[in-house]
XYZ file of C-alpha atoms in Angstrom:
654
model
C 14.427 36.264 79.300
C 16.830 33.367 78.679
C 14.298 30.591 79.362
C 10.947 30.352 77.569
C 8.299 27.675 76.993
C 7.281 27.243 73.339
C 5.115 25.004 71.166
C 6.919 22.995 68.485
C 4.920 21.916 65.392
C 6.372 19.292 63.018
C 4.036 18.218 60.269
C 0.839 17.088 61.927
C 2.566 16.629 65.308
C 2.376 19.318 68.053
C 4.754 19.336 71.046
C 3.642 21.855 73.751
C 5.642 23.242 76.703
C 9.097 22.743 75.188
C 11.584 24.631 77.395
C 14.256 26.606 75.508
C 17.295 28.347 77.027
C 18.451 31.079 74.643
C 21.748 31.380 76.542
C 22.736 27.994 75.067
C 23.869 27.583 71.471
C 20.997 27.127 68.924
C 22.312 23.635 68.220
C 21.158 22.620 71.729
C 17.567 23.556 70.822
C 17.920 21.582 67.602
C 19.105 18.605 69.656
C 15.907 18.896 71.718
C 13.879 18.884 68.505
C 15.805 15.804 67.327
C 14.875 14.030 70.552
C 11.204 14.865 69.959
C 10.901 14.260 66.201
C 13.830 12.101 65.158
C 14.851 14.666 62.520
C 18.622 15.123 62.408
C 19.749 18.732 63.189
C 21.339 19.135 59.766
C 17.978 18.261 58.175
C 15.988 20.730 60.269
C 14.639 24.085 59.193
C 13.348 25.906 62.310
C 11.123 28.940 61.717
C 9.358 31.372 64.073
C 7.410 34.398 62.845
C 9.033 34.106 59.421
C 12.626 34.077 60.747
C 14.811 30.967 60.276
C 17.042 29.853 63.144
C 20.769 29.786 62.349
C 23.193 27.189 63.766
C 25.649 29.672 65.262
C 23.496 32.552 66.531
C 19.991 33.394 67.760
C 20.342 36.786 65.986
C 16.834 38.001 65.070
C 15.210 34.739 66.139
C 13.089 36.109 69.044
C 11.221 33.647 71.281
C 8.511 34.305 73.843
C 6.313 32.116 76.030
C 3.793 30.037 74.036
C 5.405 31.089 70.745
C 4.782 28.659 67.835
C 7.955 27.204 66.311
C 7.618 25.414 62.988
C 10.017 22.589 62.151
C 10.503 21.297 58.610
C 12.542 18.257 57.649
C 12.286 14.480 57.360
C 13.764 11.589 59.243
C 16.774 9.924 57.718
C 14.863 6.684 57.169
C 12.159 8.619 55.273
C 14.652 9.942 52.735
C 15.037 7.719 49.655
C 18.395 6.035 49.470
C 20.743 7.078 46.716
C 20.504 4.729 43.738
C 23.049 1.947 43.718
C 23.552 2.423 39.978
C 23.940 5.804 38.382
C 20.895 6.944 36.408
C 21.326 6.521 32.660
C 19.330 8.625 30.254
C 17.795 7.266 27.048
C 20.008 9.517 24.949
C 23.145 7.917 26.453
C 22.079 4.298 25.958
C 23.271 1.965 23.222
C 20.838 -0.226 21.280
C 20.925 -3.194 23.684
C 20.466 -0.983 26.766
C 17.627 0.872 25.047
C 15.880 -2.395 24.139
C 16.101 -3.555 27.760
C 14.883 -0.238 29.204
C 11.903 0.005 26.832
C 11.135 -3.727 27.054
C 11.447 -4.094 23.300
C 10.648 -7.509 21.783
C 13.098 -9.631 19.839
C 13.672 -9.143 16.138
C 14.555 -11.645 13.397
C 18.062 -11.875 11.988
C 18.561 -11.290 8.255
C 20.039 -14.406 6.657
C 20.820 -12.603 3.414
C 18.016 -10.708 1.651
C 15.393 -12.270 3.929
C 13.954 -8.981 5.226
C 10.794 -9.646 3.156
C 10.087 -12.753 5.248
C 11.014 -11.155 8.589
C 8.699 -8.202 7.975
C 5.832 -10.508 6.975
C 6.142 -12.577 10.157
C 6.230 -9.507 12.404
C 3.028 -8.159 10.814
C 1.094 -11.437 10.991
C 2.158 -11.921 14.611
C 0.035 -8.884 15.615
C -3.175 -10.910 15.101
C -3.924 -12.458 18.533
C -6.175 -15.254 17.218
C -3.504 -16.313 14.737
C -0.771 -16.070 17.374
C -2.776 -18.231 19.791
C -3.466 -20.867 17.126
C 0.206 -21.038 16.135
C 1.404 -21.365 19.731
C -0.901 -24.365 20.221
C -0.203 -25.957 16.810
C 0.577 -29.675 16.828
C 3.884 -30.017 14.981
C 3.418 -33.771 14.604
C 0.231 -33.376 12.554
C 2.063 -33.665 9.203
C 0.622 -31.826 6.232
C 3.510 -31.875 3.747
C 5.221 -28.593 2.866
C 2.249 -26.547 4.158
C 2.442 -28.388 7.485
C 6.205 -27.856 7.694
C 5.787 -24.126 6.971
C 3.032 -23.814 9.597
C 5.188 -25.698 12.112
C 8.120 -23.365 11.383
C 5.851 -20.338 11.810
C 4.709 -21.763 15.145
C 8.305 -22.166 16.311
C 9.222 -18.638 15.147
C 6.280 -17.020 16.955
C 7.133 -18.959 20.112
C 10.755 -17.806 19.895
C 9.655 -14.192 19.411
C 7.405 -14.473 22.471
C 9.990 -15.752 24.925
C 12.881 -17.504 23.232
C 15.611 -14.865 23.086
C 17.947 -13.907 20.255
C 19.518 -17.372 19.865
C 16.184 -19.156 19.621
C 14.903 -16.549 17.128
C 17.953 -17.023 14.888
C 17.513 -20.795 14.820
C 13.754 -20.533 14.252
C 14.050 -18.089 11.359
C 16.595 -20.358 9.640
C 14.112 -23.260 9.791
C 11.318 -20.967 8.624
C 13.345 -19.915 5.584
C 14.035 -23.564 4.701
C 10.323 -24.426 5.003
C 9.330 -21.377 2.933
C 11.728 -22.373 0.129
C 10.332 -25.921 0.180
C 6.747 -24.626 -0.074
C 7.564 -21.975 -2.712
C 10.766 -22.878 -4.635
C 10.630 -19.638 -6.651
C 11.461 -17.743 -3.448
C 14.740 -19.680 -3.233
C 16.239 -17.986 -6.308
C 19.837 -16.843 -6.044
C 21.698 -13.951 -7.608
C 24.697 -14.018 -9.921
C 27.074 -14.196 -6.966
C 25.307 -17.157 -5.405
C 23.644 -15.166 -2.633
C 19.906 -15.332 -1.973
C 17.949 -12.930 -4.168
C 15.538 -10.386 -2.719
C 11.892 -11.426 -3.061
C 8.515 -9.713 -3.136
C 7.056 -9.515 0.397
C 3.542 -9.751 -1.018
C 4.320 -13.155 -2.535
C 5.818 -14.307 0.757
C 2.718 -13.076 2.610
C 0.480 -15.013 0.204
C 2.493 -18.237 0.541
C 2.485 -18.161 4.347
C -1.222 -17.320 4.516
C -1.981 -20.099 2.010
C -0.172 -22.640 4.214
C -1.878 -21.396 7.391
C -5.226 -21.530 5.616
C -4.893 -25.244 5.007
C -3.367 -26.170 8.380
C -5.263 -24.073 10.951
C -8.920 -25.168 11.107
C -11.266 -23.607 13.664
C -12.194 -27.040 15.030
C -11.352 -30.687 14.420
C -14.600 -31.350 12.524
C -14.093 -32.573 8.928
C -15.775 -29.588 7.235
C -14.490 -27.005 9.700
C -13.798 -23.535 8.322
C -10.201 -22.339 8.217
C -9.091 -19.794 10.821
C -7.586 -17.697 8.009
C -10.863 -17.670 6.084
C -12.810 -16.824 9.238
C -10.662 -13.877 10.372
C -9.034 -12.659 7.119
C -11.601 -13.679 4.487
C -14.273 -11.398 3.068
C -16.993 -11.755 0.462
C -17.893 -9.542 -2.501
C -21.242 -9.307 -4.276
C -20.332 -8.771 -7.940
C -22.566 -7.463 -10.716
C -21.595 -7.438 -14.418
C -23.465 -5.177 -16.853
C -22.672 -5.195 -20.566
C -22.026 -1.696 -21.919
C -22.535 -2.711 -25.579
C -25.636 -4.911 -25.480
C -28.972 -5.130 -23.702
C -28.185 -8.139 -21.507
C -29.596 -8.898 -18.065
C -27.048 -8.221 -15.309
C -24.974 -11.161 -14.158
C -24.623 -11.492 -10.384
C -22.113 -13.653 -8.524
C -20.133 -13.876 -5.307
C -16.351 -13.726 -4.858
C -14.130 -14.223 -1.816
C -10.984 -12.253 -0.936
C -8.174 -12.377 1.612
C -6.979 -8.870 0.841
C -8.101 -5.754 -0.999
C -5.981 -3.922 -3.556
C -5.410 -0.191 -3.797
C -4.451 0.625 -7.379
C -2.386 3.802 -7.692
C -3.232 6.182 -10.515
C -2.720 9.872 -11.062
C -6.011 10.675 -9.320
C -5.437 8.472 -6.264
C -4.122 10.477 -3.317
C -5.835 8.595 -0.491
C -6.293 4.914 0.349
C -10.091 5.210 0.358
C -10.053 6.612 -3.186
C -7.936 3.723 -4.468
C -10.190 1.126 -2.833
C -13.314 2.808 -4.179
C -11.981 2.924 -7.747
C -11.367 -0.833 -7.692
C -15.006 -1.452 -6.709
C -16.216 -0.145 -10.079
C -14.114 -0.938 -13.152
C -14.331 -1.713 -16.859
C -13.391 -5.216 -18.002
C -13.499 -7.045 -21.323
C -15.102 -10.483 -21.581
C -16.911 -12.682 -24.047
C -20.516 -11.645 -24.697
C -22.867 -14.504 -25.581
C -25.322 -12.042 -27.112
C -22.779 -10.366 -29.410
C -20.617 -13.423 -29.972
C -17.441 -11.412 -29.342
C -15.526 -9.685 -26.600
C -17.382 -6.705 -25.164
C -16.859 -4.106 -22.459
C -18.583 -4.784 -19.140
C -18.925 -2.643 -16.051
C -17.972 -4.694 -12.993
C -19.418 -3.374 -9.727
C -18.392 -4.970 -6.426
C -19.785 -4.485 -2.935
C -18.510 -6.123 0.259
C -21.113 -8.457 1.758
C -18.885 -9.829 4.551
C -16.174 -7.880 6.364
C -13.362 -9.874 7.985
C -12.070 -9.027 11.452
C -8.631 -8.289 9.995
C -8.469 -6.448 6.697
C -5.313 -6.666 4.591
C -4.772 -3.962 1.978
C -2.050 -4.056 -0.661
C -0.797 -0.939 -2.411
C -0.200 -1.973 -6.020
C 3.115 -0.111 -6.191
C 4.923 -2.290 -8.726
C 4.468 -2.705 -12.469
C 6.503 -4.750 -14.927
C 8.953 -2.731 -16.994
C 9.751 -4.717 -20.121
C 12.865 -2.746 -21.049
C 14.641 -3.489 -17.746
C 12.643 -6.698 -17.040
C 11.925 -5.628 -13.459
C 8.917 -4.772 -11.328
C 9.434 -1.012 -11.212
C 8.067 0.951 -8.279
C 5.443 3.716 -8.117
C 6.622 6.206 -5.486
C 3.435 8.276 -5.463
C 2.347 9.568 -2.066
C -0.942 7.870 -1.086
C -2.183 8.781 2.399
C -3.641 6.094 4.660
C -5.499 6.610 7.975
C -4.872 5.135 11.405
C -8.625 4.466 11.588
C -10.384 3.201 8.474
C -14.134 3.244 7.769
C -15.202 0.959 4.898
C -18.969 1.454 5.289
C -19.386 2.971 1.813
C -17.745 -0.090 0.212
C -20.368 -2.453 1.669
C -23.590 -3.774 0.168
C -26.910 -2.242 1.354
C -27.737 -5.420 3.277
C -24.433 -5.358 5.165
C -24.727 -1.612 5.804
C -28.050 -2.281 7.502
C -26.455 -4.915 9.740
C -23.565 -2.569 10.613
C -25.876 0.254 11.696
C -26.543 -0.811 15.362
C -22.860 -0.987 16.336
C -22.052 2.191 14.409
C -24.812 3.967 16.333
C -23.132 2.953 19.585
C -19.857 4.453 18.415
C -21.761 7.608 17.456
C -23.319 7.754 20.926
C -19.823 7.581 22.383
C -18.647 10.539 20.327
C -21.700 12.599 21.335
C -21.261 11.674 25.003
C -17.560 12.547 24.878
C -18.323 15.981 23.393
C -21.003 16.693 25.997
C -18.700 15.548 28.792
C -15.876 17.755 27.520
C -18.146 20.800 27.280
C -19.655 20.162 30.705
C -16.325 19.777 32.500
C -14.471 22.522 30.640
C -14.704 25.030 33.475
C -15.079 22.613 36.390
C -11.637 21.048 36.596
C -8.828 23.105 38.112
C -5.320 21.857 38.828
C -4.356 18.212 38.722
C -7.182 15.792 39.285
C -6.971 12.035 39.052
C -9.865 9.900 37.890
C -10.097 6.271 38.788
C -10.162 4.021 35.762
C -13.656 2.713 35.134
C -14.312 -0.979 34.816
C -15.476 -1.688 31.301
C -16.963 -4.589 29.418
C -15.485 -5.290 25.993
C -18.141 -5.809 23.330
C -17.390 -8.480 20.685
C -16.457 -6.960 17.341
C -18.095 -9.798 15.367
C -21.721 -10.689 14.581
C -23.217 -13.323 16.881
C -23.840 -15.685 13.961
C -20.466 -15.022 12.302
C -17.425 -15.205 14.593
C -14.398 -13.572 12.971
C -16.381 -10.915 11.100
C -16.475 -7.140 11.664
C -19.815 -5.735 12.895
C -19.126 -1.994 12.615
C -17.053 -1.312 9.501
C -14.487 0.489 11.665
C -10.850 -0.629 11.686
C -7.630 0.406 13.457
C -4.244 0.158 11.770
C -2.063 -2.386 13.575
C 0.745 -3.207 11.136
C 2.435 -1.708 8.072
C 4.892 -3.504 5.808
C 7.063 -1.034 3.896
C 9.524 -1.206 1.041
C 12.477 1.002 0.231
C 14.081 0.701 -3.169
C 13.388 0.768 -6.893
C 11.850 -2.664 -7.515
C 10.087 -5.422 -5.575
C 13.067 -7.758 -6.064
C 15.583 -5.306 -4.598
C 15.691 -2.769 -1.791
C 14.646 -3.453 1.782
C 11.448 -4.416 3.672
C 10.563 -3.325 7.217
C 7.584 -4.024 9.529
C 5.982 -1.290 11.649
C 3.650 -2.738 14.304
C 1.387 -1.121 16.901
C 2.020 -1.802 20.581
C -0.172 -0.113 23.180
C -0.356 3.590 22.402
C 2.913 3.528 20.434
C 4.559 1.765 17.518
C 7.602 -0.419 16.916
C 9.860 -0.438 13.872
C 10.986 -4.038 13.270
C 13.964 -3.804 10.922
C 15.139 -7.427 10.911
C 16.773 -7.961 14.336
C 16.722 -4.252 15.237
C 13.530 -3.181 16.998
C 13.046 0.485 17.907
C 10.157 2.540 19.264
C 8.621 5.072 16.850
C 5.723 7.534 16.935
C 2.417 7.568 15.070
C 3.689 10.563 13.118
C 6.590 8.499 11.758
C 4.183 5.753 10.680
C 1.937 8.205 8.824
C 4.984 9.432 6.879
C 5.198 5.988 5.227
C 2.715 7.056 2.555
C 5.346 7.328 -0.189
C 6.467 10.201 -2.365
C 10.218 9.625 -2.238
C 12.572 12.295 -0.958
C 14.512 15.269 -2.230
C 18.108 14.650 -3.211
C 21.058 16.940 -3.761
C 21.158 18.187 -7.326
C 24.135 19.856 -9.020
C 23.296 21.906 -12.054
C 25.696 22.248 -14.990
C 25.505 24.489 -18.010
C 26.825 24.332 -21.561
C 26.551 27.478 -23.630
C 27.329 31.189 -23.808
C 24.570 32.620 -21.570
C 22.145 31.431 -18.902
C 19.214 32.102 -21.237
C 20.603 29.807 -23.941
C 22.602 26.598 -24.132
C 21.704 23.461 -22.209
C 21.357 22.539 -18.520
C 21.851 19.089 -17.002
C 21.047 17.956 -13.449
C 23.416 15.640 -11.575
C 21.470 14.029 -8.734
C 23.012 12.236 -5.730
C 21.748 8.732 -5.001
C 23.355 6.772 -2.182
C 27.108 6.598 -2.816
C 26.714 7.351 -6.532
C 25.155 9.934 -8.833
C 22.665 10.104 -11.693
C 23.062 12.310 -14.769
C 19.543 13.552 -15.616
C 19.636 14.972 -19.127
C 15.933 15.658 -19.812
C 14.344 12.177 -20.060
C 17.677 10.330 -20.253
C 18.992 9.173 -16.882
C 22.379 7.467 -16.609
C 24.466 6.394 -13.625
C 27.787 8.220 -13.181
C 30.599 8.102 -10.655
C 31.548 10.731 -8.112
C 34.778 11.268 -10.059
C 32.780 12.383 -13.088
C 30.848 14.846 -10.946
C 34.070 16.248 -9.483
C 35.303 16.947 -13.020
C 32.548 19.546 -13.465
C 34.926 22.308 -12.374
C 34.920 24.153 -15.650
C 36.840 24.043 -18.901
C 34.999 21.080 -20.381
C 31.686 20.485 -22.076
C 29.664 20.861 -18.884
C 30.848 23.133 -16.074
C 29.899 23.472 -12.442
C 27.082 25.949 -11.981
C 26.018 27.634 -8.738
C 22.503 28.982 -8.706
C 21.550 32.062 -6.684
C 18.190 33.613 -6.016
C 16.918 37.086 -5.222
C 13.290 37.365 -4.119
C 10.631 36.090 -1.728
C 9.671 32.761 -3.302
C 11.078 30.282 -5.805
C 8.268 31.152 -8.244
C 9.125 34.865 -8.227
C 12.254 37.006 -8.016
C 15.324 36.439 -10.152
C 17.842 33.610 -10.622
C 21.454 33.965 -11.704
C 23.902 31.230 -12.680
C 27.566 31.421 -11.622
C 29.545 29.095 -13.879
C 33.084 27.862 -13.216
C 35.595 28.371 -16.007
C 39.154 27.274 -15.417
C 40.481 29.041 -12.312
C 37.783 31.757 -12.495
C 34.038 32.157 -12.692
C 31.401 33.692 -14.946
C 28.246 35.472 -13.768
C 25.513 34.523 -16.256
C 22.597 36.909 -15.764
C 20.303 35.988 -18.651
C 22.189 37.230 -21.754
C 24.745 39.242 -19.765
C 27.931 37.318 -18.939
C 30.644 38.930 -16.802
C 33.856 37.569 -15.308
C 33.946 37.436 -11.503
C 36.475 36.255 -8.940
C 36.206 33.243 -6.677
C 35.970 35.657 -3.713
C 32.743 37.086 -5.147
C 31.310 33.590 -5.509
C 32.225 32.745 -1.902
C 30.241 35.780 -0.740
C 26.990 34.124 -1.895
C 26.297 32.748 1.588
C 23.112 34.682 2.201
C 22.105 37.990 3.690
C 22.849 40.048 0.625
C 21.278 40.698 -2.752
C 21.929 37.200 -4.114
C 22.062 34.206 -1.786
C 23.410 30.688 -2.152
C 20.732 28.343 -3.455
C 20.742 24.527 -3.385
C 18.470 22.880 -5.883
C 16.868 19.519 -5.141
C 14.890 17.178 -7.342
C 12.339 14.454 -6.683
C 11.361 12.261 -9.601
C 12.612 9.994 -12.393
C 14.042 12.506 -14.866
C 15.079 16.156 -14.999
C 12.088 16.886 -17.273
C 9.578 15.462 -14.781
C 9.154 15.310 -11.023
C 9.506 18.376 -8.817
C 12.265 20.886 -8.031
C 12.693 22.855 -4.807
C 15.137 25.641 -3.971
C 16.838 25.793 -0.556
C 18.135 29.352 -0.118
C 20.679 30.506 2.477
C 19.658 33.480 4.578
C 22.068 34.707 7.241
C 22.854 31.770 9.527
C 19.728 29.839 8.465
C 18.023 28.544 5.324
C 14.686 28.872 3.538
C 12.870 26.080 1.685
C 11.276 27.706 -1.376
C 8.714 25.266 -2.748
C 7.083 27.394 -5.455
C 5.036 30.002 -3.531
C 5.461 28.258 -0.154
C 8.504 29.472 1.791
C 9.388 27.879 5.142
C 12.379 28.259 7.451
C 14.572 25.163 7.794
C 17.739 24.314 9.679
C 21.180 23.661 8.267
C 20.832 20.019 9.401
C 17.798 19.589 7.118
C 19.782 20.973 4.194
C 22.657 18.587 4.909
C 20.220 15.651 4.747
C 19.634 16.303 1.027
C 22.267 13.736 0.125
C 20.022 11.335 -1.771
C 19.811 7.617 -1.197
C 16.588 6.842 -3.024
C 13.071 6.971 -1.739
C 12.095 6.588 1.902
C 10.068 3.601 3.069
C 6.711 3.355 1.267
C 3.730 1.464 2.664
C 3.219 -1.735 0.652
C 0.889 -3.847 2.810
C -1.461 -2.567 5.520
C -3.069 -4.757 8.186
C -6.144 -3.291 9.876
C -7.771 -4.863 12.934
C -11.267 -4.246 14.338
C -11.965 -1.133 16.376
C -13.034 -2.415 19.795
C -16.031 -1.057 21.718
C -16.006 -0.925 25.543
C -19.021 -0.237 27.787
C -18.748 0.804 31.473
C -20.213 -1.497 34.129
C -23.658 -0.628 35.436
C -22.322 0.566 38.803
C -20.291 3.259 37.042
C -21.784 6.598 36.064
C -24.155 6.125 33.121
C -21.921 7.063 30.222
C -23.225 5.369 27.090
C -20.130 3.708 25.685
C -16.401 3.940 25.442
C -13.828 2.758 22.979
C -10.575 1.026 23.701
C -7.501 3.133 23.037
C -5.523 -0.029 22.363
C -4.949 -1.292 18.835
C -7.183 -4.123 17.687
C -6.442 -7.486 19.209
C -5.986 -8.243 22.926
C -8.673 -8.779 24.284
C -11.239 -9.911 23.232
C -10.405 -12.634 20.802
C -12.987 -14.692 19.030
C -11.218 -17.845 20.201
C -11.532 -16.896 23.886
């Protein structure tokens, strides 16, 4: 039966009564299909009863009258054209290509220890009301040094918005000149004539002070400053004498930022803020006629839209005459609730908006429980139209009406003192974050931002021994820091060179000492010291010392009774801080932190090269958490909250 009439189905199209001659080559039938569908023969897949038609033979492809033939394939014009440029993956891009692909904003060039200023500008720029005011600032309005600094800030923000690298470089040079004119102490130079590093907190204060005087809300004579309106808060203060029966003294104080003092008990930002709200001070008592101890209790009576918090990480060290740094790890949240720091009157005013946020959480839980078993596969929901609710009180534009804040910028410091080291800004953008390290801007995750809570890092530590046995004599730790080393002899820390460390090969006062461990955790098991002596080694097992060969020492790579153990230290001296053992096991390593043992990679062990502490949060900028409500025509969900960081939109100036 060489000729048959079949039905051809291609997608949604059906072609009946197609005559096929099986005595012809299969390619002839495919040419017929091409004439009907426009699908090139080489793009066709022809199937009948589960059998695919070959180009050179009908083989098992049996056709009969009215048989259904399925055709799969697309027209040539429906196939996407090959890209003109070869696809480049993020991992293969250099910094400039990455910045272009991710649409990263411009950074600010470092003019020589000016990272403190660059980081400050990047953080302040995240406030939309401030950014809008600066972009519309009249540079010809005068104002002395404060006016010049505000004008330079305006030019810098404009350059960051759309000016490009060249414009940013020129703008930041003018900003530095204006900052030095407004605050000459920030123009100090080092012994070599270069600009000295400055405290970013002082720079922040100077810029905010200038903006406070030059950016009024309106042109009226007694108009409130934009800075006071959006950054300024009020405290209700009560003083009670602890030594005399005096009536309490009540007053009001204003603030532009809150301080988080770091003590031994402070592990979280909220704890540090709370401790500052109740403190002991000494002042003159009129009743006693002398200084007396008073309890000062403060409560916030006005919350600003943007809350600045400073970690008090530096204290003056008289011996070295520097502002030494406190590296303590103090956790801070991405969302901050300051309700408990507020006065009863303000708490009452905050309640309505907080109830709306609570309704949202309850509605979200109910919605999640209700749809848990209803959704199968991929389903797309259309985005609901929402109305943004102002975050301020109707009679107080620029305030916060809920007590809820979102973190939108972090200014960090890396180094040992406020007048050295390096400052970096970390700013929120959409659902992600940007790391603004001078003119290098890179995308980072929330997890990386939360790691900026301090605590320093672990650094490679070589242990040396002087004595006759491992249970006697004296041990000294030699800790790597950057390109140099520190000799930590109990509470005496001195800087040494790498050459001095390399001399610890045995034969002298202190000799190189390898530490091995046998057991399940660093707080149990047994340690043995293997001490170099001349061309050989000694195995110091408590009071038993035996000579061993270098081959035996090289076998301490893990997997046996004793395994190679790297010791790391975090802290200021060998008699304080914290030690951790990193023990080799087979081809991997274990991190033995007292009774907590975790598997780590060799790469993590190789990172224990020192270099000082990691970036620690120094200044935090929180913006208001924004409430969004669906339009009435949408399904009646109570409320919703913007997933964007505080800022755009709404703005109080809109």
